[in-house]
Coordinates of C-alpha atoms in Angstrom, one line a residue:
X149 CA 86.6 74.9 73.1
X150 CA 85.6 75.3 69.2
X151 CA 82.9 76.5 67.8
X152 CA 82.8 74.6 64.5
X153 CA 86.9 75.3 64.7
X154 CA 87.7 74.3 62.0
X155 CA 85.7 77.5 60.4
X156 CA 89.4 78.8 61.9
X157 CA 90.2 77.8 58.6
X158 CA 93.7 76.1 58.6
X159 CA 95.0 73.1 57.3
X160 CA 95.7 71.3 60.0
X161 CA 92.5 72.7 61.0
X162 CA 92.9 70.0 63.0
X163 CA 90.8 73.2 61.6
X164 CA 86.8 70.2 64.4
X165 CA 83.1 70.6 65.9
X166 CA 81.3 72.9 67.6
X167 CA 83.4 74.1 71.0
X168 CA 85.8 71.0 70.1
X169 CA 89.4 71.1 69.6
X170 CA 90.1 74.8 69.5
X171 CA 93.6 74.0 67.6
X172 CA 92.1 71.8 65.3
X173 CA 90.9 74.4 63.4
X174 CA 94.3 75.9 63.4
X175 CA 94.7 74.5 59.7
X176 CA 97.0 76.7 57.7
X177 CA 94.8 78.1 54.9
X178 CA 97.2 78.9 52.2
X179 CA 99.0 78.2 49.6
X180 CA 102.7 76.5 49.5
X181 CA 104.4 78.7 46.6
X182 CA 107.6 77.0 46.8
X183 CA 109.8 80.3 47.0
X184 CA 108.4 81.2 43.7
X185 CA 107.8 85.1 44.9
X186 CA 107.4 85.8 41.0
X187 CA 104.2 84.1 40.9
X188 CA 102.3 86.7 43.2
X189 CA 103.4 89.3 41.5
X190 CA 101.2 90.8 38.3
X191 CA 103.1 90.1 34.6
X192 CA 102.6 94.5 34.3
X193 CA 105.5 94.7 32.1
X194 CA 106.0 94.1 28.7
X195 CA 109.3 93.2 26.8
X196 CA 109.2 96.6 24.8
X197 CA 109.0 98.6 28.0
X198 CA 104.9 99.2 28.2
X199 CA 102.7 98.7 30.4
X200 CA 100.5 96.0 29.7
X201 CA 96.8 96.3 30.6
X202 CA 95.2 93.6 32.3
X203 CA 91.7 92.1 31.9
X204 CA 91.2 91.6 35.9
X205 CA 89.4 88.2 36.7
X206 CA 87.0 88.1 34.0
X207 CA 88.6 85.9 31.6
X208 CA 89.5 83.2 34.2
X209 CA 86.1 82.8 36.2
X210 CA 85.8 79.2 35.4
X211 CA 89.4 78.3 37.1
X212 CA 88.1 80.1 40.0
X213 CA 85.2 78.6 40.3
X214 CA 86.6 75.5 40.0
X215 CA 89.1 76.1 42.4
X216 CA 86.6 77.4 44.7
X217 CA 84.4 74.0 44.4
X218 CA 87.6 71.8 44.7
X219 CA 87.8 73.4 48.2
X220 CA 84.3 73.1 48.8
X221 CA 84.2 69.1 48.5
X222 CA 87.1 69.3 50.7
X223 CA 85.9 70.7 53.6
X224 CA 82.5 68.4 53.6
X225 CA 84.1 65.1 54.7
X226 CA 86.4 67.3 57.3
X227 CA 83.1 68.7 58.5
X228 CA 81.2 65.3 58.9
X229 CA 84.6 64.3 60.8
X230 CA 83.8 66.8 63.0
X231 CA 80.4 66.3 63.7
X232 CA 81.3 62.3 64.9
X233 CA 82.4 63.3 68.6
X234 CA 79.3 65.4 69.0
X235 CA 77.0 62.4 67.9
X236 CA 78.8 60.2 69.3
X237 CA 78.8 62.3 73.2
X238 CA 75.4 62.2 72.8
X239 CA 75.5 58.2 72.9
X240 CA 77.3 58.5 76.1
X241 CA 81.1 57.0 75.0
X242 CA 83.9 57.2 77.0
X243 CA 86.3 59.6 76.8
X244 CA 89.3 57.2 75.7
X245 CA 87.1 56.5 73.1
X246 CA 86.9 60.3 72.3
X247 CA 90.6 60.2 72.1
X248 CA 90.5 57.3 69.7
X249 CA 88.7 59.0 67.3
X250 CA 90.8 62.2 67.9
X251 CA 92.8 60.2 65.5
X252 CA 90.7 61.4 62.7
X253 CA 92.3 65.3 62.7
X254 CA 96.2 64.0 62.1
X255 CA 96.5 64.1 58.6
X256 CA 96.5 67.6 57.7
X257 CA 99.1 68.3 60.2
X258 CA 101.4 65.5 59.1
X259 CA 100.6 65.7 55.0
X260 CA 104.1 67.0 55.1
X261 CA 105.7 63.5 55.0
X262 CA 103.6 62.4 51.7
X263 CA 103.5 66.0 49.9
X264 CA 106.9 65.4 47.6
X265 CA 105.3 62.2 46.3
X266 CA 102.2 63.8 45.6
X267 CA 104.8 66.3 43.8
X268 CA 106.7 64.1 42.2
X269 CA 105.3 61.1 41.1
X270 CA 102.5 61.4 38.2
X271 CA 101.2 60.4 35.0
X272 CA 102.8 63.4 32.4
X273 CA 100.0 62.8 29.7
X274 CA 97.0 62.9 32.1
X275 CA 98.5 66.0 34.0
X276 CA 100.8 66.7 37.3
X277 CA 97.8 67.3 39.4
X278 CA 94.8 65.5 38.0
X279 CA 96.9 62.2 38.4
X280 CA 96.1 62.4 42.4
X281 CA 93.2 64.8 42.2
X282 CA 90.6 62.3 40.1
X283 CA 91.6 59.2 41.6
X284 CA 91.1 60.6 45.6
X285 CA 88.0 62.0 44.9
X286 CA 86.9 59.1 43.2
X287 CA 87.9 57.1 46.8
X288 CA 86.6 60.3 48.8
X289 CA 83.2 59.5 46.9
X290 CA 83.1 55.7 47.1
X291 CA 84.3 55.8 51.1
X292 CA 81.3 58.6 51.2
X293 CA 78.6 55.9 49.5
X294 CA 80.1 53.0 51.6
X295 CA 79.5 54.7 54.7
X296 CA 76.1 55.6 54.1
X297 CA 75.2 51.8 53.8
X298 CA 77.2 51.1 57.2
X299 CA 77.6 54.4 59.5
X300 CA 74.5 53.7 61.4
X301 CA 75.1 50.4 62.3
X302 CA 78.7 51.8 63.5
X303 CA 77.1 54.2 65.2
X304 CA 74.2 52.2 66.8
X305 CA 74.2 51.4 70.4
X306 CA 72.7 47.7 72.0
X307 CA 72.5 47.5 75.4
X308 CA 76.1 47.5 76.6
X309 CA 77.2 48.1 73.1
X310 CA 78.4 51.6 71.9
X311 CA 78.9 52.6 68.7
X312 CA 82.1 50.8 67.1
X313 CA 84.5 53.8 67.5
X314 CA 88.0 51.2 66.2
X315 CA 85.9 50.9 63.1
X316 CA 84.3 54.6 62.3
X317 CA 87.7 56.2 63.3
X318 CA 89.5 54.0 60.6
X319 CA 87.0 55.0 58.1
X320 CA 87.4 58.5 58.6
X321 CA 90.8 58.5 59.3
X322 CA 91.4 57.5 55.8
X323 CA 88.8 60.3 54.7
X324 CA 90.6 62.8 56.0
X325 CA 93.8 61.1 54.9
X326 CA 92.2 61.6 51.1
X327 CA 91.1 64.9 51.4
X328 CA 94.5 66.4 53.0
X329 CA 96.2 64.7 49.3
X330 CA 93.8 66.2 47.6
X331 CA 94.5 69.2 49.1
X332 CA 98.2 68.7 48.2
X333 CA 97.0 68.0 44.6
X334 CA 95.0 71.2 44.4
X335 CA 96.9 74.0 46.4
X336 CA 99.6 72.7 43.7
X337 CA 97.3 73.1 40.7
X338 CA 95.8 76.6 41.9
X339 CA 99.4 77.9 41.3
X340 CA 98.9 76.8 37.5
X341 CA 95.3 77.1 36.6
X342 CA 95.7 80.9 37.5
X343 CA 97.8 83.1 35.9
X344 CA 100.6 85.4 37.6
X345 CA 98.0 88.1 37.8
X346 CA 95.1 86.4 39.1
X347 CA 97.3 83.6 41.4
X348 CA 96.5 85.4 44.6
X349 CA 92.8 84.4 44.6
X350 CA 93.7 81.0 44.9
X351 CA 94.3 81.7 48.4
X352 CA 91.1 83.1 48.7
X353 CA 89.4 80.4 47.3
X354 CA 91.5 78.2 49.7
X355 CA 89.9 80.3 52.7
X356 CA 86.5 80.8 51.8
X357 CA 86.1 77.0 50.0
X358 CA 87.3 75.0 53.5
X359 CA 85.2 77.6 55.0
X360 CA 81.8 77.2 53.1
X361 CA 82.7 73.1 53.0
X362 CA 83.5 72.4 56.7
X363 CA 80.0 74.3 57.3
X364 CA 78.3 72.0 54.8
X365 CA 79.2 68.8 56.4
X366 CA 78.9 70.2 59.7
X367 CA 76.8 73.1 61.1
X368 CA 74.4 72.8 58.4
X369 CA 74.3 68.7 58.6
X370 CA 74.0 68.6 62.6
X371 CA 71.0 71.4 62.1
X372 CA 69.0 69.2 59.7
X373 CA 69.5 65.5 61.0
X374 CA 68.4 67.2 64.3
X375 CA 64.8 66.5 65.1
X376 CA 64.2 69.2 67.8
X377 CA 65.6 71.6 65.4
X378 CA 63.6 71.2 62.8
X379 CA 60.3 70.4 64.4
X380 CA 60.8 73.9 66.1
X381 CA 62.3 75.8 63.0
X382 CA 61.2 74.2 59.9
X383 CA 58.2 71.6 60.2
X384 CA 54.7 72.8 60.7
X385 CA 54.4 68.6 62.1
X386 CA 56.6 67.9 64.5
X387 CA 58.4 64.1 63.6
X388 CA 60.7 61.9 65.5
X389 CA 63.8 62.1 63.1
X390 CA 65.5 65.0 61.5
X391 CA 64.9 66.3 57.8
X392 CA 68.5 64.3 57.0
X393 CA 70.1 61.2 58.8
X394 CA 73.3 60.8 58.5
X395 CA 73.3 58.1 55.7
X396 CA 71.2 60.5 53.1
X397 CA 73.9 63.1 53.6
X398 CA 77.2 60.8 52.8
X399 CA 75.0 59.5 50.0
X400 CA 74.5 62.8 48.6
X401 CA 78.3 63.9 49.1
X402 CA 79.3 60.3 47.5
X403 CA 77.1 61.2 43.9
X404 CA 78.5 64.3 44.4
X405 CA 82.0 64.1 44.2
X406 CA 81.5 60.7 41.9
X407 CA 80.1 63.0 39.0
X408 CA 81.6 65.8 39.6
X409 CA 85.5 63.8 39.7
X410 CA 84.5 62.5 36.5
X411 CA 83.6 66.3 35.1
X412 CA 86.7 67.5 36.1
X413 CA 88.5 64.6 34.6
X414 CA 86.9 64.6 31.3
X415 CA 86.1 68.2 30.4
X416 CA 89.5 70.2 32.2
X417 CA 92.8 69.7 30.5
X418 CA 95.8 70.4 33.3
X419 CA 98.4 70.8 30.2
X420 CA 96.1 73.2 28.2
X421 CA 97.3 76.0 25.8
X422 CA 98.0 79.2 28.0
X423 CA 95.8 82.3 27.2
X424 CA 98.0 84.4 25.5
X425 CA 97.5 87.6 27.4
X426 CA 98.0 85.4 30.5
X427 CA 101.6 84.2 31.8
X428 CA 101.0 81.2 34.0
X429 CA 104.0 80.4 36.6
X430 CA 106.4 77.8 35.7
X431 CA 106.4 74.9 38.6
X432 CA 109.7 73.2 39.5
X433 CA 110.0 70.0 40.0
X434 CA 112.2 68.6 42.7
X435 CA 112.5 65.1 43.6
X436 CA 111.2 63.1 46.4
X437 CA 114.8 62.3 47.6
X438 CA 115.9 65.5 47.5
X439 CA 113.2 67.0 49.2
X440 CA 112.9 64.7 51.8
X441 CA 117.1 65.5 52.5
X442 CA 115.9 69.1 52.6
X443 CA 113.7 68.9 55.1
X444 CA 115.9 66.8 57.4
X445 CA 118.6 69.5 56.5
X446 CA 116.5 72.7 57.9
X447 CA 115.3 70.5 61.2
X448 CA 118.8 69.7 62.0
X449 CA 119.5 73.7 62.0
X450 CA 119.6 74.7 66.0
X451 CA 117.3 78.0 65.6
X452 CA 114.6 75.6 64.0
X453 CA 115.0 72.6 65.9
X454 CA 114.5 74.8 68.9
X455 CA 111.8 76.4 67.7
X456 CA 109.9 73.5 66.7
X457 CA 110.0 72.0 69.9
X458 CA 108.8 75.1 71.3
X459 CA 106.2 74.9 68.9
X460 CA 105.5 71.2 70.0
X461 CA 105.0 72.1 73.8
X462 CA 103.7 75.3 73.4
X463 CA 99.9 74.3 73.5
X464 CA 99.9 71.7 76.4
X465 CA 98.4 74.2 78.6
X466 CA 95.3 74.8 76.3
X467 CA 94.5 70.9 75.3
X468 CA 91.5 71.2 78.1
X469 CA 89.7 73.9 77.7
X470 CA 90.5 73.1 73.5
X471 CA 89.5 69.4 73.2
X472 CA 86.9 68.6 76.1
X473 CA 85.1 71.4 77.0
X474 CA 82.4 71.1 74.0
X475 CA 81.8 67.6 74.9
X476 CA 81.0 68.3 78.6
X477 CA 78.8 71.1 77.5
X478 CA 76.9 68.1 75.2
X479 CA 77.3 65.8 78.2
X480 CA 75.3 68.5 80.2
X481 CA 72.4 68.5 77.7
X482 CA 73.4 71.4 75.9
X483 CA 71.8 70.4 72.6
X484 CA 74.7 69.8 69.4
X485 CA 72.9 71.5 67.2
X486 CA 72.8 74.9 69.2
X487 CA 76.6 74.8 69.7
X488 CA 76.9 74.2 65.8
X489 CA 74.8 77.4 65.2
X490 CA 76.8 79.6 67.2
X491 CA 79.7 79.3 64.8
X492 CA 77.7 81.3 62.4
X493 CA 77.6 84.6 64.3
X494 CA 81.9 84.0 64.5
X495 CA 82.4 83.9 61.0
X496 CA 82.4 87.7 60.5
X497 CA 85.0 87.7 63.5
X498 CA 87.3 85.4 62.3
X499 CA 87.9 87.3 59.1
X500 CA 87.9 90.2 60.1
X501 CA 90.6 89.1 63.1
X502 CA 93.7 88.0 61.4
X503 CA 93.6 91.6 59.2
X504 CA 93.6 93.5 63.2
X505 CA 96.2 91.2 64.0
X506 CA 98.8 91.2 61.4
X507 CA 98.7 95.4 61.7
X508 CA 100.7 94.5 64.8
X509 CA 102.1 91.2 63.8
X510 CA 104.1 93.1 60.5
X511 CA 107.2 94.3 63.1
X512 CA 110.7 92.8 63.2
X513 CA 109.1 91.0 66.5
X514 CA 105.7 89.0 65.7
X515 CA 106.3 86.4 68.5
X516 CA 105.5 89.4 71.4
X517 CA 101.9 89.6 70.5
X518 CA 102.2 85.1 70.7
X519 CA 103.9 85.9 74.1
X520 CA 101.7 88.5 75.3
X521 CA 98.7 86.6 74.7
X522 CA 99.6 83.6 75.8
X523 CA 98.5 83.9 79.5
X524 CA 94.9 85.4 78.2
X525 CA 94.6 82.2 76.7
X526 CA 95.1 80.4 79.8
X527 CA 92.8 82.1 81.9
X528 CA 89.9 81.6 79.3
X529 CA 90.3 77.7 79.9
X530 CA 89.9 78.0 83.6
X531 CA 86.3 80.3 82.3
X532 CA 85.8 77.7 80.5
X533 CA 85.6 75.0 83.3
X534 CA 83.7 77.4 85.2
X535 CA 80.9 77.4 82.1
X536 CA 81.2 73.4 82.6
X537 CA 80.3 73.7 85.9
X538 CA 77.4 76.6 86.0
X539 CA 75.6 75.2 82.8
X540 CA 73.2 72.0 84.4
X541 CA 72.2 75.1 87.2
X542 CA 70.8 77.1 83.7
X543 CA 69.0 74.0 82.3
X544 CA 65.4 74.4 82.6
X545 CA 62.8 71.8 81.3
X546 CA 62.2 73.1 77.8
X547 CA 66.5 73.7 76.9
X548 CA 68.6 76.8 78.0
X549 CA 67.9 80.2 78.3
X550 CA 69.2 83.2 75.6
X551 CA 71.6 84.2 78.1
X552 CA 73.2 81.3 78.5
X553 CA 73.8 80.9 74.9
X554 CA 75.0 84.6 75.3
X555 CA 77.5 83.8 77.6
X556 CA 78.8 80.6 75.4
X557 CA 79.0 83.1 72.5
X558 CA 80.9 85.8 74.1
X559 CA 83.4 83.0 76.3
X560 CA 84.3 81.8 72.2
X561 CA 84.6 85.2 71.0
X562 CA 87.2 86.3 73.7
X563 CA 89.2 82.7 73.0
X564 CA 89.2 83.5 69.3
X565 CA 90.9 86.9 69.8
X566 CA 93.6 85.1 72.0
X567 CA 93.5 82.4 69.8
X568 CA 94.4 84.6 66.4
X569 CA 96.4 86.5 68.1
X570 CA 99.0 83.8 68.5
X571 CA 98.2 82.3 65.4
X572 CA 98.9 85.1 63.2
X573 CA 101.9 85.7 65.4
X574 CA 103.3 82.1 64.4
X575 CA 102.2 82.7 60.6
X576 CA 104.0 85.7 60.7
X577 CA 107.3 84.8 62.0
X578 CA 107.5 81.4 59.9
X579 CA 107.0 83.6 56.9
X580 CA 109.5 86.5 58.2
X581 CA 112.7 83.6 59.0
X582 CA 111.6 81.3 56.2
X583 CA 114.7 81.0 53.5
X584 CA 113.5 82.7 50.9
X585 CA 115.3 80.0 48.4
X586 CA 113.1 76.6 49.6
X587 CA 110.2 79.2 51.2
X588 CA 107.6 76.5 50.3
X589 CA 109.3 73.7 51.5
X590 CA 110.3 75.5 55.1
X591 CA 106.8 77.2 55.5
X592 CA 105.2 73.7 55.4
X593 CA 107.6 72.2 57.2
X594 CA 106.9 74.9 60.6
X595 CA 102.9 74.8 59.8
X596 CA 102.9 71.4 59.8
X597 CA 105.3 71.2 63.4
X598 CA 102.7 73.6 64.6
X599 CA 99.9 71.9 63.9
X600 CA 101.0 69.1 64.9
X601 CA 101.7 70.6 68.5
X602 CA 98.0 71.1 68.9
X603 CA 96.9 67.9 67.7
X604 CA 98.8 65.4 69.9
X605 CA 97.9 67.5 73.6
X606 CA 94.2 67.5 72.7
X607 CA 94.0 63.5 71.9
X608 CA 95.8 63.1 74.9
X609 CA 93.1 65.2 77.5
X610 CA 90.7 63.2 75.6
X611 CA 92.6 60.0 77.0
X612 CA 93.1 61.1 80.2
X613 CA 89.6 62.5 81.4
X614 CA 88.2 58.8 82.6
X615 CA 91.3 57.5 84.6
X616 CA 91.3 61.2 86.0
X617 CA 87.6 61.0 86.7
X618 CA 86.6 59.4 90.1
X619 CA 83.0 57.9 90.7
X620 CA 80.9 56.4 93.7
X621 CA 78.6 53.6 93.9
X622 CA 75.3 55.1 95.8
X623 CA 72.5 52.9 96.7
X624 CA 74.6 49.6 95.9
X625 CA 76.8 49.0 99.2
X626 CA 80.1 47.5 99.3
X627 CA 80.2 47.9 95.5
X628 CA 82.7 50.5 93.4
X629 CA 82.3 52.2 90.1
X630 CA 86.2 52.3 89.1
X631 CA 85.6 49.9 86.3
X632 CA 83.4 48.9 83.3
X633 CA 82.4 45.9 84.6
X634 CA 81.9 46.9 88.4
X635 CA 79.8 50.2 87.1
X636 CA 77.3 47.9 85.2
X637 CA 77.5 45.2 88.6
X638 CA 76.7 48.8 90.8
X639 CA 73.4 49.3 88.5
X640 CA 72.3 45.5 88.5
X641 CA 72.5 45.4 92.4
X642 CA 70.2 48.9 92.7
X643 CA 72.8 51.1 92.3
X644 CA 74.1 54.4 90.4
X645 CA 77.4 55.7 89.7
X646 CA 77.8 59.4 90.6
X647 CA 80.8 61.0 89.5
X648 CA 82.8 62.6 92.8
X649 CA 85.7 64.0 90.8
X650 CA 85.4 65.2 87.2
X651 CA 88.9 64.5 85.1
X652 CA 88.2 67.2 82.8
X653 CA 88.1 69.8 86.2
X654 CA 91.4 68.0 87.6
X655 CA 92.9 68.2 83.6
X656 CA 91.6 72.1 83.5
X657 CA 93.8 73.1 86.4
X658 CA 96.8 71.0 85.6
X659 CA 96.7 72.6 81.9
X660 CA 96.6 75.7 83.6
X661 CA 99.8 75.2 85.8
X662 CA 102.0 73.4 83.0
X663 CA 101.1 76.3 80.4
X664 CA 102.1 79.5 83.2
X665 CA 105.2 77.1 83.7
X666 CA 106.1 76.8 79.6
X667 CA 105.6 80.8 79.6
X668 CA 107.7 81.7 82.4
X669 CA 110.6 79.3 81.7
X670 CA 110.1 79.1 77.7
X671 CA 108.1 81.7 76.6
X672 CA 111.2 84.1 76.9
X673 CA 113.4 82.1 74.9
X674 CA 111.1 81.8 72.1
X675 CA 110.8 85.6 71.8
X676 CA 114.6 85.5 72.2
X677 CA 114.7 83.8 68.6
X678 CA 113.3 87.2 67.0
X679 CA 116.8 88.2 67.6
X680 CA 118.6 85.7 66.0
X681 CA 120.5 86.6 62.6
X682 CA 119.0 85.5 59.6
X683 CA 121.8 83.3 58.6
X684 CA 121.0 81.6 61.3
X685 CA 117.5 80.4 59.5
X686 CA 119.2 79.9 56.2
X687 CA 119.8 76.5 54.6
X688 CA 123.2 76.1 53.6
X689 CA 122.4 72.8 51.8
X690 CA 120.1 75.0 50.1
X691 CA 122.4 77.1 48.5

């Protein structure tokens, strides 16, 4: 359950709407420094021995700004993405089809496999980074103005029709696709455009861009193109459609990132003269072949391959309560919008969270805090099915009451502690048995494994909920509801389908059982890696 997760600002994330795909949001929000530890460090020392004074931030505001803005168009089309499933719940799709479009998250947890080309191959004279930058935001920006022409006719239901889910996943897919190389393109160019003493914002700007973006195209989108919410809040005459649809809002984003691509590509030289008071950190190149030979080299260690199938398996138990749960609290009338809203109070929290955290995450034995609160996660996705099933009693005739939406916020804030807790646990062991000589390169590669073992659970609860679901044909005798086809022949004789057995109840326990299972047999040997050597981490190819 996700409120607006990926405001849990990771890479990966699959970093998703409101109460949706908790580990979606689990993108990694940082920079890949490539084991260049000199570049985080201030240039304080001059070659005759004196310490040099620096200027602070002032003189480079405008590659911060720009950084900051890069991030920003990135996060919009991940935050329309995540808005989809919420729309498209509303219009009563299947679950399956849920999964299909579940589809969308995968990229930033598998940019991995494309990243050295993004490295490697460019144009010299136009610049290392600009070379993919201009041209994907170019495509972001015409994908962004093609939808707006089509996305309501994808969306649009007919009678038996539903909204073409094959066709609006592929479409997305290949946004998200775009924006996790052009986040490959400018993670790269932040460790550039910034000198050694300013480098460490561009982490912040990684944050609090992805942040600000995701919001855009998401909480702030599903709050305008709601009509409810803005005949209540912001209309003095109440109207049938929102203040924004969701054409006018791609259309928008699509002139945006068209003129400001074209800005960028224009008026900012990559290959420009270096201030002179300002060092800027040298970037090694390393070739696609040889990277890609790296990275098979560190997964064919033992300690890591173990660890990244630990890593794969280690969030079975939470793909429930993390990828349904918000879309059964739609299904039950609770209105989008609301849920989108709620991830504005959590904000605050999840800052402030991950600096708590790492006080006790620092130790020799980060993976005991993962361990510990493991099994608090759990439980919160059987509280979580018990929310499912108390909110229709709370619905009254003019919405839900403040305490209910009290209850929701408090059920998210609890998951989010549990949720950090083992997230900044995994951040801090990658970095702590990450060879320091390919850090970049083995840092991605365990993000990206853990990402990755968030995404495929969650797509597959998705599947699972309608064969799981059982439903009976009352008022229509003799006829069944275990189909399609026999669920519309149930309504045409008189009938209605009335659901006996929810999958997502059946999925919520079985979660539950398989997660206890992974901690008591697994969870021990993964803390037992803390006490491996660190030689037993390194990359002798490496060296």
């Amino acid at each position: 359950m996700e409120l607006s997760e990926s405001l849990t600002h990771k890479n990966g994330r699959q970093r998703k709407p409101v109460l949706l795909n908790s580990d979606m949001g689990e993108r990694e929000s940082k920079l890949e420094v490539g084991g260049d530890e000199e570049a985080l460090l201030p240039n304080s020392d001059r070659a005759d021995g004196r310490t040099q004074t620096h200027k602070g931030i002032k003189g480079e505001l405008g590659n911060v700004s720009l950084l900051l803005f890069l991030y920003v168009l990135q996060g919009i089309p991940l935050g329309l993405a995540g808005s989809i499933p919420l729309i498209m719940q509303s219009k009563n799709v299947s679950y399956k089809d849920q999964a299909y479009f579940s589809f969308v998250f995968w990229p930033f947890s598998l940019k991995l496999f494309w990243a050295p080309l993004v490295d490697s191959v460019y144009l010299k004279q136009f610049g290392r980074r600009k070379s993919w930058l201009v041209p994907t935001q170019y495509l972001l920006g015409l994908f962004m103005l093609y939808l707006s022409l089509t996305v309501d006719s994808m969306l649009q239901t007919d009678g038996q029709k539903g909204p073409d889910v094959i066709t609006l996943t592929a479409v997305f897919f290949l946004l998200a696709f775009l924006a996790a190389t052009q986040d490959i393109a400018v993670d790269g160019w932040a460790l550039t455009m910034l000198s050694r003493e300013n480098v460490g914002y561009a982490s912040t700007c990684n944050s609090v861009g992805q942040t600000a973006g995701y919001f855009l195209g998401n909480v702030l989108f599903l709050a305008l193109e709601s009509a409810d919410f803005c005949n209540k809040y912001l209309r003095f005459e109440p109207q049938e459609r929102g203040i924004v649809t969701l054409s006018d809002f791609l259309f928008f984003w699509g002139i945006v990132f068209m003129v400001s691509t074209t800005l960028v590509a224009v008026l900012k030289k990559e290959n420009g003269k270096p201030h002179p008071a300002k060092k800027k950190p040298k970037e090694e190149t390393q070739g696609v072949k040889e990277t890609y030979k790296l990275l098979f080299s560190i997964i064919k260690m033992p300690t890591v391959f173990t660890f990244c199938a630990l890593l794969l398996t280690a969030k079975v138990g939470f793909s429930a309560a993390d990828a349904v749960t918000g879309l059964k609290l739609v299904e039950a009338g609770v209105p989008k919008e609301q849920l989108a809203l709620l991830a504005v109070p959590m904000v605050p929290l999840q800052i402030l969270l991950p600096l708590v955290i790492s006080k006790y995450t620092a130790g020799p034995r980060p993976l005991d805090i993962f361990y510990k609160a493991f099994p608090f996660r759990l439980l919160i996705g059987l509280e979580y099915a018990l929310l499912v099933w108390w909110t229709p009693s709370v619905r009254q005739e003019e919405g839900f009451p403040v305490y209910y939406y009290a209850v929701v916020l408090l059920s998210y804030a609890v998951h989010q502690v549990a949720l950090y807790s083992m997230y900044v646990a995994c951040m801090a062991f990658h970095a702590k048995v990450s060879d320091p000589v390919i850090g970049g390169t083995y840092m991605t590669l365990l993000n990206t494994v853990t990402n990755l073992g968030g995404n495929w659970p969650s797509t597959l609860a998705l599947w699972l909920v309608d064969p799981l679901t059982s439903k009976e044909c009352h008022g229509a005798p003799g006829q069944t509801c275990s189909s399609i086809e026999e669920a519309g022949l149930c309504v045409r004789e008189g009938g209605s389908c009335v659901t006996s057995l929810d999958g997502y109840y059946v999925e919520s326990v079985v979660c539950v059982l398989i997660g206890l299972c992974w901690w008591i047999f697994f969870g021990k040997r993964m803390k037992r890696l803390q006490e491996e050597s660190p030689s037993a981490w390194h990359c002798r190819v490496a060296k």
